[in-house]
mmCIF file of C-alpha atoms and ligand atoms in Angstrom:
data_model
loop_
_atom_site.group_PDB
_atom_site.id
_atom_site.type_symbol
_atom_site.label_atom_id
_atom_site.label_comp_id
_atom_site.label_asym_id
_atom_site.label_seq_id
_atom_site.Cartn_x
_atom_site.Cartn_y
_atom_site.Cartn_z
ATOM 1 C CA MET A 340 238.174 94.260 104.106
ATOM 2 C CA ARG A 341 238.062 90.713 102.819
ATOM 3 C CA ILE A 342 235.242 89.726 100.760
ATOM 4 C CA ARG A 343 234.637 85.886 100.968
ATOM 5 C CA VAL A 344 233.123 84.677 97.597
ATOM 6 C CA GLY A 345 231.557 81.156 97.653
ATOM 7 C CA HIS A 346 232.209 79.920 94.194
ATOM 8 C CA LEU A 347 229.635 77.072 93.398
ATOM 9 C CA TYR A 348 230.772 74.211 91.159
ATOM 10 C CA PRO A 349 233.614 76.020 89.537
ATOM 11 C CA ASP A 350 234.878 72.767 88.061
ATOM 12 C CA TYR A 351 231.212 71.886 86.661
ATOM 13 C CA LEU A 352 229.958 75.183 85.532
ATOM 14 C CA ASN A 353 232.418 77.545 83.584
ATOM 15 C CA ILE A 354 231.302 77.848 80.176
ATOM 16 C CA TYR A 355 232.627 80.813 78.129
ATOM 17 C CA ALA A 356 235.222 81.307 81.002
ATOM 18 C CA ASP A 357 232.598 82.536 83.307
ATOM 19 C CA ARG A 358 235.241 82.477 86.189
ATOM 20 C CA GLY A 359 236.596 85.493 84.599
ATOM 21 C CA ASN A 360 234.083 87.415 86.274
ATOM 22 C CA MET A 361 236.120 86.334 89.622
ATOM 23 C CA ALA A 362 239.455 88.019 88.193
ATOM 24 C CA VAL A 363 237.217 91.267 87.447
ATOM 25 C CA LEU A 364 235.779 91.387 91.189
ATOM 26 C CA ALA A 365 239.496 90.466 92.731
ATOM 27 C CA ARG A 366 240.998 93.255 90.693
ATOM 28 C CA ARG A 367 238.702 95.751 91.265
ATOM 29 C CA ALA A 368 238.271 94.967 94.840
ATOM 30 C CA GLY A 369 242.179 95.218 94.982
ATOM 31 C CA LEU A 370 242.191 98.638 93.609
ATOM 32 C CA ARG A 371 240.095 99.965 96.741
ATOM 33 C CA GLY A 372 242.125 98.134 99.148
ATOM 34 C CA HIS A 373 239.924 95.186 99.587
ATOM 35 C CA GLU A 374 240.853 91.147 99.250
ATOM 36 C CA LEU A 375 238.675 88.880 97.400
ATOM 37 C CA GLU A 376 238.908 85.300 99.154
ATOM 38 C CA VAL A 377 237.375 82.840 96.699
ATOM 39 C CA GLU A 378 236.362 79.352 97.906
ATOM 40 C CA SER A 379 235.213 76.624 95.961
ATOM 41 C CA VAL A 380 231.706 75.038 97.016
ATOM 42 C CA SER A 381 231.485 71.942 94.871
ATOM 43 C CA MET A 382 230.071 68.552 95.033
ATOM 44 C CA GLY A 383 229.298 67.114 98.459
ATOM 45 C CA ASP A 384 231.013 70.487 100.232
ATOM 46 C CA GLU A 385 229.001 72.300 102.744
ATOM 47 C CA LEU A 386 227.526 75.396 102.168
ATOM 48 C CA ARG A 387 227.897 77.514 105.235
ATOM 49 C CA PRO A 388 225.245 80.299 105.621
ATOM 50 C CA GLY A 389 227.042 83.396 106.555
ATOM 51 C CA ALA A 390 230.525 82.177 105.506
ATOM 52 C CA HIS A 391 229.955 84.323 102.253
ATOM 53 C CA ASP A 392 229.399 87.641 101.204
ATOM 54 C CA LEU A 393 228.764 86.742 97.475
ATOM 55 C CA LEU A 394 227.726 83.553 95.911
ATOM 56 C CA TYR A 395 228.691 82.946 92.299
ATOM 57 C CA VAL A 396 227.355 80.245 89.914
ATOM 58 C CA GLY A 397 228.638 80.170 86.231
ATOM 59 C CA GLY A 398 226.844 78.729 83.152
ATOM 60 C CA GLY A 399 226.852 75.208 81.819
ATOM 61 C CA GLN A 400 225.088 72.899 79.615
ATOM 62 C CA ASP A 401 222.191 70.384 80.314
ATOM 63 C CA ARG A 402 224.736 67.674 81.240
ATOM 64 C CA GLU A 403 226.529 69.672 83.610
ATOM 65 C CA GLN A 404 223.522 71.086 85.143
ATOM 66 C CA GLU A 405 222.333 67.448 85.679
ATOM 67 C CA LEU A 406 225.424 66.490 87.360
ATOM 68 C CA VAL A 407 225.233 69.590 89.931
ATOM 69 C CA ALA A 408 221.323 69.932 90.303
ATOM 70 C CA PHE A 409 220.569 67.410 92.912
ATOM 71 C CA ASP A 410 223.521 68.375 95.133
ATOM 72 C CA LEU A 411 222.521 72.054 94.770
ATOM 73 C CA ALA A 412 219.298 71.323 95.776
ATOM 74 C CA ALA A 413 220.722 69.847 99.054
ATOM 75 C CA LYS A 414 222.212 73.034 99.945
ATOM 76 C CA ALA A 415 218.868 75.077 99.007
ATOM 77 C CA GLU A 416 218.101 75.905 102.384
ATOM 78 C CA ALA A 417 221.653 77.072 103.370
ATOM 79 C CA ALA A 418 221.348 79.335 100.285
ATOM 80 C CA HIS A 419 218.117 80.648 101.091
ATOM 81 C CA GLU A 420 219.506 81.191 104.826
ATOM 82 C CA ALA A 421 222.535 83.165 103.192
ATOM 83 C CA VAL A 422 220.435 85.273 101.041
ATOM 84 C CA ALA A 423 218.052 86.175 104.163
ATOM 85 C CA GLY A 424 221.262 87.208 105.957
ATOM 86 C CA GLY A 425 222.068 89.882 103.150
ATOM 87 C CA ALA A 426 224.664 87.995 101.048
ATOM 88 C CA ALA A 427 224.571 88.654 97.237
ATOM 89 C CA VAL A 428 224.341 86.402 94.540
ATOM 90 C CA LEU A 429 225.453 86.283 90.613
ATOM 91 C CA ALA A 430 224.379 83.634 88.720
ATOM 92 C CA VAL A 431 224.947 83.114 84.895
ATOM 93 C CA CYS A 432 223.007 81.005 82.231
ATOM 94 C CA GLY A 433 222.774 77.346 83.361
ATOM 95 C CA GLY A 434 223.308 78.506 87.095
ATOM 96 C CA TYR A 435 220.694 81.249 86.633
ATOM 97 C CA GLN A 436 218.231 78.562 85.493
ATOM 98 C CA LEU A 437 218.990 76.542 88.444
ATOM 99 C CA LEU A 438 218.044 79.595 91.051
ATOM 100 C CA GLY A 439 214.781 79.264 89.595
ATOM 101 C CA ARG A 440 212.241 76.711 90.770
ATOM 102 C CA SER A 441 213.086 74.059 88.006
ATOM 103 C CA TYR A 442 214.783 73.419 84.810
ATOM 104 C CA ARG A 443 213.053 71.233 82.202
ATOM 105 C CA GLY A 444 216.008 70.181 79.771
ATOM 106 C CA ARG A 445 215.640 69.064 75.864
ATOM 107 C CA ASP A 446 215.258 65.437 77.127
ATOM 108 C CA GLY A 447 212.203 66.299 79.104
ATOM 109 C CA VAL A 448 213.923 65.654 82.402
ATOM 110 C CA GLU A 449 212.905 68.417 84.928
ATOM 111 C CA LEU A 450 215.828 69.242 87.320
ATOM 112 C CA PRO A 451 214.882 70.952 90.737
ATOM 113 C CA GLY A 452 215.986 74.338 91.202
ATOM 114 C CA ILE A 453 216.535 76.022 94.432
ATOM 115 C CA GLY A 454 213.674 78.804 94.167
ATOM 116 C CA LEU A 455 215.746 81.740 95.050
ATOM 117 C CA LEU A 456 214.235 83.588 91.910
ATOM 118 C CA PRO A 457 210.545 83.698 91.213
ATOM 119 C CA LEU A 458 210.810 81.845 87.513
ATOM 120 C CA GLU A 459 211.194 78.560 85.887
ATOM 121 C CA THR A 460 212.863 77.371 82.660
ATOM 122 C CA VAL A 461 211.672 75.066 80.102
ATOM 123 C CA ALA A 462 214.129 74.294 76.884
ATOM 124 C CA GLY A 463 212.881 74.889 73.394
ATOM 125 C CA GLU A 464 213.657 73.968 69.993
ATOM 126 C CA ARG A 465 215.462 76.791 68.839
ATOM 127 C CA ARG A 466 219.010 77.882 70.651
ATOM 128 C CA MET A 467 218.908 81.954 71.138
ATOM 129 C CA ILE A 468 222.580 82.825 70.452
ATOM 130 C CA GLY A 469 224.339 86.221 69.769
ATOM 131 C CA ASP A 470 225.211 89.441 71.318
ATOM 132 C CA VAL A 471 222.761 91.221 73.679
ATOM 133 C CA LEU A 472 222.307 94.523 75.026
ATOM 134 C CA LEU A 473 220.003 95.386 77.936
ATOM 135 C CA ASP A 474 218.465 98.622 79.609
ATOM 136 C CA CYS A 475 218.668 98.359 83.306
ATOM 137 C CA GLU A 476 216.158 101.038 84.496
ATOM 138 C CA TRP A 477 216.927 100.506 88.265
ATOM 139 C CA SER A 478 220.867 101.525 87.727
ATOM 140 C CA GLY A 479 220.305 103.802 84.831
ATOM 141 C CA ARG A 480 222.868 101.799 82.956
ATOM 142 C CA THR A 481 223.033 99.062 80.356
ATOM 143 C CA LEU A 482 224.735 95.891 80.071
ATOM 144 C CA ALA A 483 226.281 94.276 77.333
ATOM 145 C CA GLY A 484 226.833 90.737 76.934
ATOM 146 C CA PHE A 485 226.595 87.241 74.871
ATOM 147 C CA GLU A 486 223.810 84.830 75.132
ATOM 148 C CA ASN A 487 223.575 80.805 74.205
ATOM 149 C CA HIS A 488 220.817 78.958 75.578
ATOM 150 C CA ALA A 489 217.746 77.155 74.464
ATOM 151 C CA GLY A 490 216.198 77.437 77.718
ATOM 152 C CA ARG A 491 213.337 79.595 77.883
ATOM 153 C CA THR A 492 212.680 81.405 81.350
ATOM 154 C CA LEU A 493 209.361 82.611 82.395
ATOM 155 C CA LEU A 494 209.271 85.182 85.330
ATOM 156 C CA ASP A 495 206.475 85.143 87.547
ATOM 157 C CA ALA A 496 203.875 87.919 87.290
ATOM 158 C CA GLU A 497 205.545 89.772 90.231
ATOM 159 C CA ALA A 498 209.282 89.096 89.274
ATOM 160 C CA VAL A 499 211.484 92.028 88.248
ATOM 161 C CA PRO A 500 214.017 91.698 85.176
ATOM 162 C CA LEU A 501 217.586 92.450 85.243
ATOM 163 C CA GLY A 502 217.004 94.428 82.356
ATOM 164 C CA ARG A 503 214.798 95.136 79.376
ATOM 165 C CA VAL A 504 215.908 93.488 75.934
ATOM 166 C CA VAL A 505 217.427 96.268 73.513
ATOM 167 C CA HIS A 506 218.742 93.815 71.150
ATOM 168 C CA GLY A 507 218.793 90.275 71.610
ATOM 169 C CA PHE A 508 216.385 87.511 72.663
ATOM 170 C CA GLY A 509 216.730 87.806 76.701
ATOM 171 C CA ASN A 510 214.704 85.225 78.721
ATOM 172 C CA ASP A 511 212.362 83.556 76.249
ATOM 173 C CA GLY A 512 212.831 85.657 73.157
ATOM 174 C CA GLU A 513 209.067 87.095 73.600
ATOM 175 C CA SER A 514 208.913 89.059 76.811
ATOM 176 C CA GLY A 515 211.491 91.622 76.268
ATOM 177 C CA PHE A 516 212.909 90.947 79.656
ATOM 178 C CA GLU A 517 216.227 89.499 80.601
ATOM 179 C CA GLY A 518 217.607 88.225 83.845
ATOM 180 C CA CYS A 519 215.978 88.705 87.149
ATOM 181 C CA ARG A 520 216.617 90.500 90.443
ATOM 182 C CA VAL A 521 215.580 90.244 93.635
ATOM 183 C CA GLY A 522 217.459 92.305 96.052
ATOM 184 C CA ARG A 523 221.067 91.484 95.921
ATOM 185 C CA VAL A 524 220.410 88.367 94.095
ATOM 186 C CA ILE A 525 220.887 88.590 90.321
ATOM 187 C CA GLY A 526 220.563 85.958 87.414
ATOM 188 C CA THR A 527 221.266 86.448 83.669
ATOM 189 C CA TYR A 528 221.987 84.696 80.468
ATOM 190 C CA LEU A 529 224.890 87.098 79.803
ATOM 191 C CA HIS A 530 228.193 85.411 79.390
ATOM 192 C CA GLY A 531 231.171 86.956 77.842
ATOM 193 C CA PRO A 532 232.278 86.927 80.664
ATOM 194 C CA LEU A 533 229.513 89.562 81.953
ATOM 195 C CA LEU A 534 231.654 91.859 84.177
ATOM 196 C CA PRO A 535 234.858 92.951 82.261
ATOM 197 C CA ARG A 536 232.851 94.935 79.937
ATOM 198 C CA ASN A 537 230.145 95.792 82.565
ATOM 199 C CA PRO A 538 232.173 97.363 85.443
ATOM 200 C CA TRP A 539 229.393 99.019 86.939
ATOM 201 C CA LEU A 540 227.541 95.802 87.746
ATOM 202 C CA ALA A 541 230.980 94.345 89.265
ATOM 203 C CA ASP A 542 231.147 97.370 91.466
ATOM 204 C CA TRP A 543 227.476 97.155 92.412
ATOM 205 C CA LEU A 544 228.238 93.239 93.403
ATOM 206 C CA LEU A 545 231.371 94.620 95.384
ATOM 207 C CA ALA A 546 229.201 97.280 97.235
ATOM 208 C CA GLN A 547 226.645 94.793 98.284
ATOM 209 C CA SER A 548 229.414 92.222 99.150
ATOM 210 C CA LEU A 549 230.835 94.966 101.259
ATOM 211 C CA ALA A 550 227.449 95.806 102.828
ATOM 212 C CA HIS A 551 227.217 92.023 104.155
ATOM 213 C CA ALA A 552 230.931 91.992 105.130
ATOM 214 C CA SER A 553 230.486 95.297 107.180
ATOM 215 C CA HIS A 554 226.964 94.471 108.679
ATOM 216 C CA GLY A 555 226.095 98.352 107.236
ATOM 217 C CA GLU A 556 225.123 99.918 104.002
ATOM 218 C CA PRO A 557 226.630 99.531 100.618
ATOM 219 C CA PRO A 558 229.825 101.788 100.348
ATOM 220 C CA GLU A 559 230.319 104.178 97.472
ATOM 221 C CA LEU A 560 233.430 102.655 95.606
ATOM 222 C CA GLU A 561 236.137 105.102 94.335
ATOM 223 C CA PRO A 562 236.021 105.434 90.650
ATOM 224 C CA VAL A 563 239.037 103.664 88.780
ATOM 225 C CA GLY A 564 239.978 104.344 85.262
ATOM 226 C CA ASP A 565 237.536 102.339 82.938
ATOM 227 C CA GLU A 566 238.717 103.420 79.620
ATOM 228 C CA LEU A 567 239.534 99.918 78.456
ATOM 229 C CA GLU A 568 236.143 98.491 79.986
ATOM 230 C CA ALA A 569 234.111 101.371 78.256
ATOM 231 C CA GLU A 570 235.764 100.429 74.919
ATOM 232 C CA ALA A 571 234.863 96.538 75.456
ATOM 233 C CA HIS A 572 231.167 97.813 76.377
ATOM 234 C CA ARG A 573 231.184 99.925 73.294
ATOM 235 C CA VAL A 574 232.214 97.182 70.981
ATOM 236 C CA ALA A 575 230.020 94.610 72.507
ATOM 237 C CA ALA A 576 227.033 96.923 72.233
ATOM 238 C CA GLU A 577 227.805 97.910 68.805
ATOM 239 C CA ARG A 578 227.951 93.999 67.770
ATOM 240 C CA ALA A 579 224.446 93.763 69.392
ATOM 241 C CA ARG A 580 223.069 96.518 67.672
ATOM 242 C CA ALA A 581 224.459 95.154 64.455
ATOM 243 C CA ARG A 582 222.769 91.987 65.083
ATOM 244 C CA GLY A 583 219.400 93.940 65.417
ATOM 245 C CA GLY A 584 216.648 92.476 67.433
ATOM 246 C CA ARG A 585 212.994 92.009 67.985
ATOM 247 C CA PHE A 586 212.496 94.389 70.631
HETATM 248 N N1 LIG B 1032 221.661 74.369 79.420
HETATM 249 C C1 LIG B 1032 221.119 75.581 79.186
HETATM 250 C C2 LIG B 1032 220.210 75.912 78.068
HETATM 251 O O1 LIG B 1032 220.737 75.885 76.863
HETATM 252 C C3 LIG B 1032 222.157 76.672 79.804
HETATM 253 C C4 LIG B 1032 223.271 76.828 78.484
HETATM 254 C C5 LIG B 1032 224.337 77.537 79.138
HETATM 255 O O2 LIG B 1032 224.717 77.799 80.551
HETATM 256 N N2 LIG B 1032 224.894 78.329 77.886
HETATM 257 O O3 LIG B 1032 219.309 76.444 77.994
#
């Protein structure tokens, strides 16, 4: 099948080579006989609900976020429609913050978010930087990645995190939560990029995208040899452990 990805603002939000996540999805789709078709949806471009099986937003600093926030806000209705129709979403760091209701940067300026995730973010004094290890109960797996953010993200009371912090700061350095997940929508602070060392999440996203593309259920994907990926996960998890953590 063809998996259609809408990559939001690839020319603005691509810190730590977050675009590498797309390479992982393309390769893993290809190994199963599927084709990933990535379309850039940037400044002034129309977001057509139903046109994409997966929407992807990378990370960026406050400056890039300020540049895209109002354009993204103009796409909010289309994004909500896409998600209501079953499209999957992955948003990283700066992109994650803009999926909430709002982001207030260090300069005190409040940017609108698109409210796809039940949370809001306010920048604090201290940056939260380093390797992270998460326990994702909903999948029985762990995620390893790297965080670097000043924003503190507070989830609404009923919101579900992507995972619990084993090592690192996570959303706010206090709650023990990292990221947020609503149905097929995932937001996280994990860069690295995220997917090369966490192939189970790449496959989960592919399965959700295929479900949207086929108007059916998420398929079981055949396993592929993940020795290198497992090694990358092990090394990153070890670094996070060595860093220690507050949780
Ligand atoms: N501007 C955000 C912060 O520092 C996001 C940074 C990022 O994407 N790495 O909180």
